[in-house]
Amino acid sequence: MRRKRFWMSVALVIGFVLLVLIGLVAMIKSEPNFYAQALMPAGEGRKQHSDSAKSQYQNIYSALSDQNGEVVFSANEINGFLQEEFHRVGGDENLPEGVSDLRVKIEDGKMRLGFRLGKGIRSTIVALELRLWKVPGEINMLAMEVVSLQAGSLPLSTGTLLEYISETVRRENVEITWFRSEKGNPVAIMRFQADQTRPTFQFDAVELKDGKLMIKVRSMEFVIGPQPRVQK
């Protein structure tokens, strides 16, 4: 009788562990709704969104030398480019190992970025939710809050992600520091052109709204004027 109870207890423990594992797998394999919704069928519509994104990207350079430059990317334009043209400029080779199929959604002042991690049946969809804004009173400083990071519907630690973000932006001459928000979320403070005493541009506004990323910049020439020429 005792032996029978022992094996029944073992069976119950094994069954419990299997249920937990099945639940974890289901959570990891769960695909966020926004990720599926961001998939755009091939065709003229997707190509038009991609062409519009490339046009906006080309406008960045003129915006940086303008008195009131503005660049606006819609989520549809970003997704159109990622799914139509991204492979022509290196595609997944530009991404960390194992990352592919990027998609975005912009709503409620946040950007959701999703990507596939891994391949085949071992892959999962990782979803990152961000807030982005200009730091008031600063010329070239932006703040980015990491609201959530999930594999499927399973929350993940942000430690590795924060290290990757820090290494990436520092290579682009961006000074970055981290702190915690009142909700405990990591927030990055990023100062652009950190090694220059006189930056060449300033951010007027950065907003995520109405399904779009809007960036307003102006040349510092129009803010504080050109440097005086020294007479020889």
PDB file of N, CA, C and O in Angstrom, residues 78-116:
ATOM      1  N   ILE A  78       6.844  51.768 -42.245  1.00  0.00           N
ATOM      2  CA  ILE A  78       7.960  51.004 -41.679  1.00  0.00           C
ATOM      3  C   ILE A  78       7.795  49.519 -41.990  1.00  0.00           C
ATOM      4  O   ILE A  78       8.730  48.848 -42.443  1.00  0.00           O
ATOM      5  N   ASN A  79       6.589  48.998 -41.763  1.00  0.00           N
ATOM      6  CA  ASN A  79       6.351  47.580 -42.043  1.00  0.00           C
ATOM      7  C   ASN A  79       6.473  47.274 -43.528  1.00  0.00           C
ATOM      8  O   ASN A  79       6.979  46.218 -43.913  1.00  0.00           O
ATOM      9  N   GLY A  80       5.999  48.207 -44.362  1.00  0.00           N
ATOM     10  CA  GLY A  80       6.116  48.009 -45.802  1.00  0.00           C
ATOM     11  C   GLY A  80       7.567  47.872 -46.231  1.00  0.00           C
ATOM     12  O   GLY A  80       7.918  46.985 -47.019  1.00  0.00           O
ATOM     13  N   PHE A  81       8.432  48.753 -45.705  1.00  0.00           N
ATOM     14  CA  PHE A  81       9.851  48.679 -46.055  1.00  0.00           C
ATOM     15  C   PHE A  81      10.491  47.398 -45.522  1.00  0.00           C
ATOM     16  O   PHE A  81      11.243  46.721 -46.228  1.00  0.00           O
ATOM     17  N   LEU A  82      10.197  47.049 -44.269  1.00  0.00           N
ATOM     18  CA  LEU A  82      10.795  45.860 -43.670  1.00  0.00           C
ATOM     19  C   LEU A  82      10.420  44.595 -44.438  1.00  0.00           C
ATOM     20  O   LEU A  82      11.231  43.668 -44.555  1.00  0.00           O
ATOM     21  N   GLN A  83       9.209  44.551 -44.973  1.00  0.00           N
ATOM     22  CA  GLN A  83       8.743  43.342 -45.651  1.00  0.00           C
ATOM     23  C   GLN A  83       8.956  43.374 -47.165  1.00  0.00           C
ATOM     24  O   GLN A  83       8.917  42.326 -47.814  1.00  0.00           O
ATOM     25  N   GLU A  84       9.222  44.557 -47.723  1.00  0.00           N
ATOM     26  CA  GLU A  84       9.375  44.681 -49.173  1.00  0.00           C
ATOM     27  C   GLU A  84      10.820  44.897 -49.599  1.00  0.00           C
ATOM     28  O   GLU A  84      11.286  44.289 -50.575  1.00  0.00           O
ATOM     29  N   GLU A  85      11.551  45.761 -48.888  1.00  0.00           N
ATOM     30  CA  GLU A  85      12.857  46.208 -49.357  1.00  0.00           C
ATOM     31  C   GLU A  85      14.022  45.871 -48.433  1.00  0.00           C
ATOM     32  O   GLU A  85      15.178  45.927 -48.846  1.00  0.00           O
ATOM     33  N   PHE A  86      13.739  45.537 -47.185  1.00  0.00           N
ATOM     34  CA  PHE A  86      14.798  45.373 -46.198  1.00  0.00           C
ATOM     35  C   PHE A  86      15.835  44.344 -46.630  1.00  0.00           C
ATOM     36  O   PHE A  86      17.038  44.508 -46.379  1.00  0.00           O
ATOM     37  N   HIS A  87      15.391  43.279 -47.295  1.00  0.00           N
ATOM     38  CA  HIS A  87      16.330  42.234 -47.716  1.00  0.00           C
ATOM     39  C   HIS A  87      17.331  42.747 -48.742  1.00  0.00           C
ATOM     40  O   HIS A  87      18.433  42.207 -48.877  1.00  0.00           O
ATOM     41  N   ARG A  88      16.995  43.819 -49.451  1.00  0.00           N
ATOM     42  CA  ARG A  88      17.891  44.350 -50.475  1.00  0.00           C
ATOM     43  C   ARG A  88      19.048  45.155 -49.897  1.00  0.00           C
ATOM     44  O   ARG A  88      20.006  45.462 -50.598  1.00  0.00           O
ATOM     45  N   VAL A  89      18.946  45.506 -48.619  1.00  0.00           N
ATOM     46  CA  VAL A  89      20.041  46.232 -47.960  1.00  0.00           C
ATOM     47  C   VAL A  89      20.675  45.380 -46.860  1.00  0.00           C
ATOM     48  O   VAL A  89      21.209  45.897 -45.889  1.00  0.00           O
ATOM     49  N   GLY A  90      20.596  44.075 -47.034  1.00  0.00           N
ATOM     50  CA  GLY A  90      21.233  43.167 -46.081  1.00  0.00           C
ATOM     51  C   GLY A  90      20.263  42.397 -45.224  1.00  0.00           C
ATOM     52  O   GLY A  90      20.574  41.326 -44.708  1.00  0.00           O
ATOM     53  N   GLY A  91      19.056  42.952 -45.036  1.00  0.00           N
ATOM     54  CA  GLY A  91      18.022  42.250 -44.301  1.00  0.00           C
ATOM     55  C   GLY A  91      18.464  41.782 -42.930  1.00  0.00           C
ATOM     56  O   GLY A  91      19.028  42.537 -42.135  1.00  0.00           O
ATOM     57  N   ASP A  92      18.231  40.489 -42.675  1.00  0.00           N
ATOM     58  CA  ASP A  92      18.504  39.925 -41.357  1.00  0.00           C
ATOM     59  C   ASP A  92      19.982  39.929 -40.999  1.00  0.00           C
ATOM     60  O   ASP A  92      20.340  39.792 -39.828  1.00  0.00           O
ATOM     61  N   GLU A  93      20.856  40.093 -41.989  1.00  0.00           N
ATOM     62  CA  GLU A  93      22.289  40.163 -41.697  1.00  0.00           C
ATOM     63  C   GLU A  93      22.633  41.410 -40.889  1.00  0.00           C
ATOM     64  O   GLU A  93      23.682  41.461 -40.239  1.00  0.00           O
ATOM     65  N   ASN A  94      21.759  42.409 -40.924  1.00  0.00           N
ATOM     66  CA  ASN A  94      21.977  43.631 -40.145  1.00  0.00           C
ATOM     67  C   ASN A  94      21.493  43.491 -38.700  1.00  0.00           C
ATOM     68  O   ASN A  94      21.687  44.408 -37.898  1.00  0.00           O
ATOM     69  N   LEU A  95      20.882  42.369 -38.376  1.00  0.00           N
ATOM     70  CA  LEU A  95      20.275  42.165 -37.066  1.00  0.00           C
ATOM     71  C   LEU A  95      21.109  41.202 -36.223  1.00  0.00           C
ATOM     72  O   LEU A  95      21.952  40.469 -36.757  1.00  0.00           O
ATOM     73  N   PRO A  96      20.905  41.187 -34.909  1.00  0.00           N
ATOM     74  CA  PRO A  96      21.602  40.216 -34.067  1.00  0.00           C
ATOM     75  C   PRO A  96      21.312  38.788 -34.527  1.00  0.00           C
ATOM     76  O   PRO A  96      20.270  38.509 -35.127  1.00  0.00           O
ATOM     77  N   GLU A  97      22.215  37.882 -34.238  1.00  0.00           N
ATOM     78  CA  GLU A  97      22.077  36.498 -34.664  1.00  0.00           C
ATOM     79  C   GLU A  97      20.768  35.885 -34.142  1.00  0.00           C
ATOM     80  O   GLU A  97      20.408  36.034 -32.983  1.00  0.00           O
ATOM     81  N   GLY A  98      20.058  35.225 -35.039  1.00  0.00           N
ATOM     82  CA  GLY A  98      18.814  34.566 -34.669  1.00  0.00           C
ATOM     83  C   GLY A  98      17.577  35.430 -34.762  1.00  0.00           C
ATOM     84  O   GLY A  98      16.456  34.941 -34.596  1.00  0.00           O
ATOM     85  N   VAL A  99      17.743  36.730 -35.046  1.00  0.00           N
ATOM     86  CA  VAL A  99      16.613  37.666 -35.122  1.00  0.00           C
ATOM     87  C   VAL A  99      16.195  37.854 -36.576  1.00  0.00           C
ATOM     88  O   VAL A  99      17.032  38.044 -37.454  1.00  0.00           O
ATOM     89  N   SER A 100      14.890  37.809 -36.843  1.00  0.00           N
ATOM     90  CA  SER A 100      14.392  37.992 -38.201  1.00  0.00           C
ATOM     91  C   SER A 100      12.945  38.496 -38.166  1.00  0.00           C
ATOM     92  O   SER A 100      12.308  38.528 -37.118  1.00  0.00           O
ATOM     93  N   ASP A 101      12.472  38.914 -39.330  1.00  0.00           N
ATOM     94  CA  ASP A 101      11.059  39.262 -39.539  1.00  0.00           C
ATOM     95  C   ASP A 101      10.563  40.335 -38.567  1.00  0.00           C
ATOM     96  O   ASP A 101       9.623  40.122 -37.787  1.00  0.00           O
ATOM     97  N   LEU A 102      11.166  41.512 -38.637  1.00  0.00           N
ATOM     98  CA  LEU A 102      10.766  42.638 -37.781  1.00  0.00           C
ATOM     99  C   LEU A 102       9.414  43.207 -38.208  1.00  0.00           C
ATOM    100  O   LEU A 102       9.130  43.331 -39.400  1.00  0.00           O
ATOM    101  N   ARG A 103       8.607  43.581 -37.219  1.00  0.00           N
ATOM    102  CA  ARG A 103       7.338  44.270 -37.485  1.00  0.00           C
ATOM    103  C   ARG A 103       7.072  45.252 -36.335  1.00  0.00           C
ATOM    104  O   ARG A 103       7.521  45.025 -35.210  1.00  0.00           O
ATOM    105  N   VAL A 104       6.333  46.325 -36.642  1.00  0.00           N
ATOM    106  CA  VAL A 104       6.066  47.339 -35.615  1.00  0.00           C
ATOM    107  C   VAL A 104       4.601  47.734 -35.604  1.00  0.00           C
ATOM    108  O   VAL A 104       3.861  47.539 -36.579  1.00  0.00           O
ATOM    109  N   LYS A 105       4.200  48.319 -34.459  1.00  0.00           N
ATOM    110  CA  LYS A 105       2.896  48.949 -34.338  1.00  0.00           C
ATOM    111  C   LYS A 105       3.061  50.155 -33.430  1.00  0.00           C
ATOM    112  O   LYS A 105       3.785  50.096 -32.432  1.00  0.00           O
ATOM    113  N   ILE A 106       2.412  51.267 -33.775  1.00  0.00           N
ATOM    114  CA  ILE A 106       2.494  52.490 -32.989  1.00  0.00           C
ATOM    115  C   ILE A 106       1.089  52.878 -32.557  1.00  0.00           C
ATOM    116  O   ILE A 106       0.194  53.062 -33.391  1.00  0.00           O
ATOM    117  N   GLU A 107       0.886  52.974 -31.255  1.00  0.00           N
ATOM    118  CA  GLU A 107      -0.418  53.357 -30.724  1.00  0.00           C
ATOM    119  C   GLU A 107      -0.282  53.798 -29.275  1.00  0.00           C
ATOM    120  O   GLU A 107       0.620  53.367 -28.557  1.00  0.00           O
ATOM    121  N   ASP A 108      -1.180  54.680 -28.851  1.00  0.00           N
ATOM    122  CA  ASP A 108      -1.258  55.113 -27.456  1.00  0.00           C
ATOM    123  C   ASP A 108       0.081  55.634 -26.925  1.00  0.00           C
ATOM    124  O   ASP A 108       0.443  55.396 -25.773  1.00  0.00           O
ATOM    125  N   GLY A 109       0.853  56.332 -27.779  1.00  0.00           N
ATOM    126  CA  GLY A 109       2.116  56.899 -27.343  1.00  0.00           C
ATOM    127  C   GLY A 109       3.227  55.888 -27.179  1.00  0.00           C
ATOM    128  O   GLY A 109       4.261  56.202 -26.567  1.00  0.00           O
ATOM    129  N   LYS A 110       3.036  54.693 -27.709  1.00  0.00           N
ATOM    130  CA  LYS A 110       4.046  53.643 -27.575  1.00  0.00           C
ATOM    131  C   LYS A 110       4.339  52.996 -28.929  1.00  0.00           C
ATOM    132  O   LYS A 110       3.494  52.996 -29.819  1.00  0.00           O
ATOM    133  N   MET A 111       5.536  52.451 -29.036  1.00  0.00           N
ATOM    134  CA  MET A 111       5.898  51.649 -30.196  1.00  0.00           C
ATOM    135  C   MET A 111       6.108  50.213 -29.743  1.00  0.00           C
ATOM    136  O   MET A 111       6.822  49.954 -28.777  1.00  0.00           O
ATOM    137  N   ARG A 112       5.464  49.284 -30.438  1.00  0.00           N
ATOM    138  CA  ARG A 112       5.659  47.867 -30.177  1.00  0.00           C
ATOM    139  C   ARG A 112       6.469  47.284 -31.317  1.00  0.00           C
ATOM    140  O   ARG A 112       6.112  47.419 -32.491  1.00  0.00           O
ATOM    141  N   LEU A 113       7.577  46.662 -30.972  1.00  0.00           N
ATOM    142  CA  LEU A 113       8.469  46.052 -31.946  1.00  0.00           C
ATOM    143  C   LEU A 113       8.460  44.551 -31.714  1.00  0.00           C
ATOM    144  O   LEU A 113       8.720  44.077 -30.605  1.00  0.00           O
ATOM    145  N   GLY A 114       8.154  43.795 -32.757  1.00  0.00           N
ATOM    146  CA  GLY A 114       8.144  42.342 -32.660  1.00  0.00           C
ATOM    147  C   GLY A 114       9.114  41.732 -33.649  1.00  0.00           C
ATOM    148  O   GLY A 114       9.330  42.266 -34.736  1.00  0.00           O
ATOM    149  N   PHE A 115       9.714  40.614 -33.264  1.00  0.00           N
ATOM    150  CA  PHE A 115      10.603  39.901 -34.174  1.00  0.00           C
ATOM    151  C   PHE A 115      10.625  38.422 -33.820  1.00  0.00           C
ATOM    152  O   PHE A 115      10.306  38.026 -32.699  1.00  0.00           O
ATOM    153  N   ARG A 116      11.001  37.618 -34.816  1.00  0.00           N
ATOM    154  CA  ARG A 116      11.117  36.178 -34.590  1.00  0.00           C
ATOM    155  C   ARG A 116      12.520  35.864 -34.095  1.00  0.00           C
ATOM    156  O   ARG A 116      13.506  36.311 -34.680  1.00  0.00           O
TER     157      ARG A 116
END
